[in-house]
Coordinates of C-alpha atoms in Angstrom, one line a residue:
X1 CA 139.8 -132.3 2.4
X2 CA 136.9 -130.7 1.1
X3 CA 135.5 -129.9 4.6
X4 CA 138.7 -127.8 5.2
X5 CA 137.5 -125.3 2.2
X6 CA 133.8 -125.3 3.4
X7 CA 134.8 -124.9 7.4
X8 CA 137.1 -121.7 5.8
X9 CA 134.4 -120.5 3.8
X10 CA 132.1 -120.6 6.4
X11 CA 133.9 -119.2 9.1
X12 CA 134.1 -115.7 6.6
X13 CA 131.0 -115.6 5.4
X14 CA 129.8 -115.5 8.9
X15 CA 132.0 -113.0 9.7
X16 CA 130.1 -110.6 6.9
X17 CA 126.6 -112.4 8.4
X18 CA 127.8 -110.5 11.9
X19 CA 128.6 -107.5 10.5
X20 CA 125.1 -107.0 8.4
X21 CA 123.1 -108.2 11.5
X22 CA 125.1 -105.9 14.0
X23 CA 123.8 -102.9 12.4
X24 CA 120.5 -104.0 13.0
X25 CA 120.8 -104.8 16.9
X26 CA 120.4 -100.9 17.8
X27 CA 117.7 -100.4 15.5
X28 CA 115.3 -103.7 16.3
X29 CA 116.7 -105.2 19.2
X30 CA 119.1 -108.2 20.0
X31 CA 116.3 -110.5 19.6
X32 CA 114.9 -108.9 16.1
X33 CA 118.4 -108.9 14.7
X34 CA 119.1 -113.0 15.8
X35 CA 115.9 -113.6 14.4
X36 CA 116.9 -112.3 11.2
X37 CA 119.2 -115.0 10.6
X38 CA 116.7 -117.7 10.5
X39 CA 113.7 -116.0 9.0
X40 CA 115.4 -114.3 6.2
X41 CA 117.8 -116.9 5.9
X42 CA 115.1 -119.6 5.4
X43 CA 114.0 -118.2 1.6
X44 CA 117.5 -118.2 -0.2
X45 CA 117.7 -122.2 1.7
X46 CA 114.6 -122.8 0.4
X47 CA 115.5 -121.6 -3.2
X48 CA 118.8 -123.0 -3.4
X49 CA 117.0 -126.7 -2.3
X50 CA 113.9 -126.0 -5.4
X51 CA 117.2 -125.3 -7.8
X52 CA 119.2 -128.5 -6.9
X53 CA 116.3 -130.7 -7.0
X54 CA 115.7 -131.9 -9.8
X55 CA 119.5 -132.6 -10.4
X56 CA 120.5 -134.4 -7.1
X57 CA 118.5 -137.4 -5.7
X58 CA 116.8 -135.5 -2.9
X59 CA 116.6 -137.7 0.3
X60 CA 113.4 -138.4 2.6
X61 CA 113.9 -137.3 5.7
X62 CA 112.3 -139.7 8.8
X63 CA 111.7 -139.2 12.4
X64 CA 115.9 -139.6 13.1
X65 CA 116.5 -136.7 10.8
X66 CA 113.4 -134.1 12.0
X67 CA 114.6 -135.2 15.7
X68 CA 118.4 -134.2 15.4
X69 CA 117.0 -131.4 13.5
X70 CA 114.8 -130.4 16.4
X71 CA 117.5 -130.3 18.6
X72 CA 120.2 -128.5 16.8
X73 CA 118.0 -126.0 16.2
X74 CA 116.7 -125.7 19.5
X75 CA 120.3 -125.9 21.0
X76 CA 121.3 -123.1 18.3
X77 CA 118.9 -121.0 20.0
X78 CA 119.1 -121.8 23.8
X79 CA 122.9 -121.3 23.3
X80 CA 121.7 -117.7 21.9
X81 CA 120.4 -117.0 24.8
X82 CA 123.1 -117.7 27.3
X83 CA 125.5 -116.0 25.2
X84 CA 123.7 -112.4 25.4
X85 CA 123.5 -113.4 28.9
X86 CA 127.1 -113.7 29.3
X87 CA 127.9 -111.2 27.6
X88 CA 125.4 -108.8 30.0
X89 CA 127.5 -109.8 32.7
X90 CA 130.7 -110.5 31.8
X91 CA 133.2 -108.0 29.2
X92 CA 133.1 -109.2 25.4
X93 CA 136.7 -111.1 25.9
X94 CA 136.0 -113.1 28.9
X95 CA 132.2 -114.5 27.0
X96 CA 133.9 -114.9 23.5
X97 CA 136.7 -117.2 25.0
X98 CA 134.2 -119.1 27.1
X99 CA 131.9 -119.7 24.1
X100 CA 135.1 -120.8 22.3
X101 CA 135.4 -123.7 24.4
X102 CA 132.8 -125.8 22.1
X103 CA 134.8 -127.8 20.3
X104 CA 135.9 -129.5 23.6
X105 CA 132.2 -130.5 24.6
X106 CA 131.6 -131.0 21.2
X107 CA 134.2 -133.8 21.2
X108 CA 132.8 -135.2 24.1
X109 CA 129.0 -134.7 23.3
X110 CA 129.6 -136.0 19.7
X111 CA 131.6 -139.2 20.9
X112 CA 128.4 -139.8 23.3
X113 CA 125.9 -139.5 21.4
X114 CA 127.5 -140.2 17.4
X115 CA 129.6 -143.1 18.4
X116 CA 132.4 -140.7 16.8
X117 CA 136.0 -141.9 17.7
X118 CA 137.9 -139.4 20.4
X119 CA 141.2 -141.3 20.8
X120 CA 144.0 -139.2 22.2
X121 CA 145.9 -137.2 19.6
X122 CA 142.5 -135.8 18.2
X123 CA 141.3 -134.6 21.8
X124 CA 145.1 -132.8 22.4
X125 CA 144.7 -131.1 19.7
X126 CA 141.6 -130.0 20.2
X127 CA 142.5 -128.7 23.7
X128 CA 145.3 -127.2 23.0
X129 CA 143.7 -125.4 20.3
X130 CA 140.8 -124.4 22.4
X131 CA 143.1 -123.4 25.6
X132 CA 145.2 -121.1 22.9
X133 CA 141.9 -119.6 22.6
X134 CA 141.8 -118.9 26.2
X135 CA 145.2 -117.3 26.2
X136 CA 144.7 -115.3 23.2
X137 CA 141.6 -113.7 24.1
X138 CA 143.4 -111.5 26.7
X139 CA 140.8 -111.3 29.1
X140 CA 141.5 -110.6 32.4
X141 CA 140.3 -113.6 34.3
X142 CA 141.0 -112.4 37.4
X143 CA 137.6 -110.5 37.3
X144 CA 135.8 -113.2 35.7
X145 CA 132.4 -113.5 38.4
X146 CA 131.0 -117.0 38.5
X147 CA 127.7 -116.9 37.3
X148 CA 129.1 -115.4 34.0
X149 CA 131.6 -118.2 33.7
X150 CA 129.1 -120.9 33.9
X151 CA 126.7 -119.0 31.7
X152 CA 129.3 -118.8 29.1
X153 CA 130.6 -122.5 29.2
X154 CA 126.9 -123.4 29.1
X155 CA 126.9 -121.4 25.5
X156 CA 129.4 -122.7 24.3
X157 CA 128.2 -126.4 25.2
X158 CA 124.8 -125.9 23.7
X159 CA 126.5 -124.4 20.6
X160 CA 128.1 -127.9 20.4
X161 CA 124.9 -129.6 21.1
X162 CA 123.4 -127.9 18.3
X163 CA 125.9 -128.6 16.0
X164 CA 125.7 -132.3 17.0
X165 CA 122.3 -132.1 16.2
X166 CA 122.6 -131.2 12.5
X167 CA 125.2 -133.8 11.9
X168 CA 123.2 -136.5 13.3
X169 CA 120.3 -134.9 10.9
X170 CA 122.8 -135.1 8.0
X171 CA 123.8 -138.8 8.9
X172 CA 120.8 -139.8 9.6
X173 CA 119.3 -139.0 5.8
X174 CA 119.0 -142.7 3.9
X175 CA 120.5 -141.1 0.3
X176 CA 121.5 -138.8 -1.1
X177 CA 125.5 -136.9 -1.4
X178 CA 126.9 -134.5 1.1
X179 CA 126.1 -131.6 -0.4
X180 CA 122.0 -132.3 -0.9
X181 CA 122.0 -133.4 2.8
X182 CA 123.5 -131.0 3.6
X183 CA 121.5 -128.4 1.7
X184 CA 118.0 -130.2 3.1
X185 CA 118.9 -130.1 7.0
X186 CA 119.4 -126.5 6.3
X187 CA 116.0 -125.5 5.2
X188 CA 114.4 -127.9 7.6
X189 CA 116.2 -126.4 10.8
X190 CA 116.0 -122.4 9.5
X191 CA 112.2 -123.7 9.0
X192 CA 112.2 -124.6 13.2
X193 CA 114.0 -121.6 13.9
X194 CA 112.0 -119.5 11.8
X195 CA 108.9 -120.3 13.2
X196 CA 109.7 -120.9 16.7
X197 CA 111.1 -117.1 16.7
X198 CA 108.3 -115.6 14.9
X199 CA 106.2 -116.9 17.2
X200 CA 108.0 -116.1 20.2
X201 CA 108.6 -112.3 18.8
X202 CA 104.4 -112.2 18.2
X203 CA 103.6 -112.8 22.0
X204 CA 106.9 -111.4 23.2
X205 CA 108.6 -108.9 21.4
X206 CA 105.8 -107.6 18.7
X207 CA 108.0 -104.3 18.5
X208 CA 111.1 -105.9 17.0
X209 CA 108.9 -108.2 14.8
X210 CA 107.7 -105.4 13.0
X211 CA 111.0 -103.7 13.1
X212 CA 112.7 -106.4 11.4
X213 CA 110.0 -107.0 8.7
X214 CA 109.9 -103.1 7.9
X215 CA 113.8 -103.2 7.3
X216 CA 113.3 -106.3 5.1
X217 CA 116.1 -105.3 2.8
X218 CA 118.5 -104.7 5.2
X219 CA 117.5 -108.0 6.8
X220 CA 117.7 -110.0 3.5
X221 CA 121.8 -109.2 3.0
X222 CA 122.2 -110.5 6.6
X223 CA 119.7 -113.6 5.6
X224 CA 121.1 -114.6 2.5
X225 CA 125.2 -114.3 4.2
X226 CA 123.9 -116.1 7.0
X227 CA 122.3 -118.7 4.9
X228 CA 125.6 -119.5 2.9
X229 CA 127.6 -119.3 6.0
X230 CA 125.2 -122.1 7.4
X231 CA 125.3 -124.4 4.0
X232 CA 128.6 -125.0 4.4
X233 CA 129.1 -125.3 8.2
X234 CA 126.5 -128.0 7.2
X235 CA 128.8 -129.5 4.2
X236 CA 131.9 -129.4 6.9
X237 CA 129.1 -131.6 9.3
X238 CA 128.4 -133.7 6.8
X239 CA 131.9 -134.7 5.7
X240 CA 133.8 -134.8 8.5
X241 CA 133.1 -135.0 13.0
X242 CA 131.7 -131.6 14.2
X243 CA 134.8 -130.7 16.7
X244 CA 137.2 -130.6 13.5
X245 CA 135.0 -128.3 11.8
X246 CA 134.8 -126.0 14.9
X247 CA 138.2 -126.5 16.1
X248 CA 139.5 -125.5 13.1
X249 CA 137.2 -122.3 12.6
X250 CA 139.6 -121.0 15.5
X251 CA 141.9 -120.3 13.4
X252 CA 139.9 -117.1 12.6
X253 CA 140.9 -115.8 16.2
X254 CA 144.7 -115.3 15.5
X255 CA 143.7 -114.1 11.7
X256 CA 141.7 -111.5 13.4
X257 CA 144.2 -110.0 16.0
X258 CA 146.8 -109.9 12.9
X259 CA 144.4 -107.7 11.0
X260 CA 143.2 -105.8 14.4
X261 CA 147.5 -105.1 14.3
X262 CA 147.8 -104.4 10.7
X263 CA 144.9 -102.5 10.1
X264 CA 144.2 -100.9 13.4
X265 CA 147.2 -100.5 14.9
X266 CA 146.3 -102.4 17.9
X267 CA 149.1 -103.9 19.9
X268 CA 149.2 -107.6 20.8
X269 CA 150.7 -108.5 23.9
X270 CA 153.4 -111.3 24.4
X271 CA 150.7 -114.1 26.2
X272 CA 147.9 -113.1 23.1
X273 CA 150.8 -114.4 20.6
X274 CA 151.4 -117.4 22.7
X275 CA 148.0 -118.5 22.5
X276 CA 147.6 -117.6 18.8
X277 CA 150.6 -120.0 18.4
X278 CA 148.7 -122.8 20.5
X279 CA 145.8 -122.3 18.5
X280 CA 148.0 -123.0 15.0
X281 CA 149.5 -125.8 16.4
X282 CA 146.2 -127.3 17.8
X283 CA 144.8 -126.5 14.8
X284 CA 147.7 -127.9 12.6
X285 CA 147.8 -131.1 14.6
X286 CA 144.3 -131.8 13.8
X287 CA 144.4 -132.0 10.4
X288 CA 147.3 -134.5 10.6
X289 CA 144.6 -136.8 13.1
X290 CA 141.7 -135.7 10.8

């Protein structure tokens, strides 16, 4: 179960990745600070690949490999886009939950396109899970306009294309174990991203490019966390069907509103606990199916 460890890993290190690149929204810009995450990400990738190889039998990677590759990381950033879109229109709750519902499309998206199996216990869990999400988040639905909505679920299905995309890279490698596979997608999507950003931000947005390169320390912490966060979301791909790596990231929703009640005193209403304790469940009864 070693993509359990590296999906929990993960889904902390990218919380600390989310807190070093907030700080940086205000001062360069929402664009600037997501394009922090690739560009300064990309070195410590890069590093960590130039370590390992001459240990681990690095794989050649062919046009399957560059093409998934292409996509996640084109889907990774397309789903950026829609989610600060959502999130314009729409109060933090109501985009957060809809972005959650990515492990549902992922299911589907990855049974389409990777052949994965989706029998039934494995997709109730996953709903269940994903719907707990929808309870928890507290949002009041009732305002919930339509345009947002579809935004949002758009998000979070092109945040399941992309990770679909960087398993098929991984799988699609000739040699090599799970963790240099891993490690090699890695630099070759932050490469894509890297560069497709950078030259979006040098027609576009030439303010925030030179924002983010002046505050290059400051960028580098949020690099280097966003880097490990992404090694081993890419290990969890690599060992195990996307949707159980994402579905069981959700487990960080109810962790968080026990700490938002513990540390900040925030109250949790009866219907928020209810769908925390779908979201175990779901959870629980996919690592049984897993």
């Amino acid at each position: 179960m070693i993509w359990v460890a590296a999906t929990l890993i993960a889904a902390a290190a990218q919380t600390l990745r989310n807190a070093a690149q907030s700080g940086l929204t205000g001062r360069i810009g929402t664009i600037g600070a997501t394009a922090v995450r690739f560009v300064f990400g990309l070195p410590f990738a890069a590093l960590a690949l130039a370590l390992a190889a001459p240990y681990l039998e690095l794989p050649r990677p062919g046009g399957a490999t560059l093409g998934y590759a292409a996509l996640g990381a084109g889907a990774q950033i397309a789903a950026t886009a829609f989610m600060l879109i959502t999130m314009r229109g729409q109060g933090f709750g109501v985009a957060t939950a809809l972005m959650k519902t990515e492990p549902v499309t992922l299911a589907v998206i990855g049974a389409l396109l990777l052949a994965e199996p989706l029998g039934p216990a494995r997709m109730g869990a996953i709903v269940l899970a994903t719907a707990g999400v929808l309870v928890a988040s507290g949002a009041r639905w009732s305002r919930a306009a339509l345009r947002p909505i579809a935004t949002g679920v758009t998000a979070g299905a092109l945040f399941g294309l992309s990770a679909i995309g960087f398993r098929g890279a991984i799988l699609a490698l000739p040699e090599g174990g799970f963790f240099i596979r891993a490690l090699l997608v890695l630099v070759l999507t932050l490469g894509l991203q890297a560069l497709a950003m950078v030259l979006w931000m040098a027609v576009a947005d030439r303010a925030g490019l030179r924002g983010m390169l002046s505050l290059w320390r400051n960028s580098l912490a949020a690099g280097a966390l966003g880097a490990f966060a992404s090694l081993f979301w890419f290990i969890g791909f690599a060992l195990t069907p996307a949707a159980n790596v994402r579905t069981l990231a959700l487990i960080e929703v109810p962790l968080a509103q026990i700490l938002s009640g513990r540390v900040f005193r925030q109250s949790v209403r009866p219907g928020q606990v209810a769908g925390m304790a779908m979201i175990v469940v779901g959870v629980a009864w996919l690592l049984t199916t897993a």
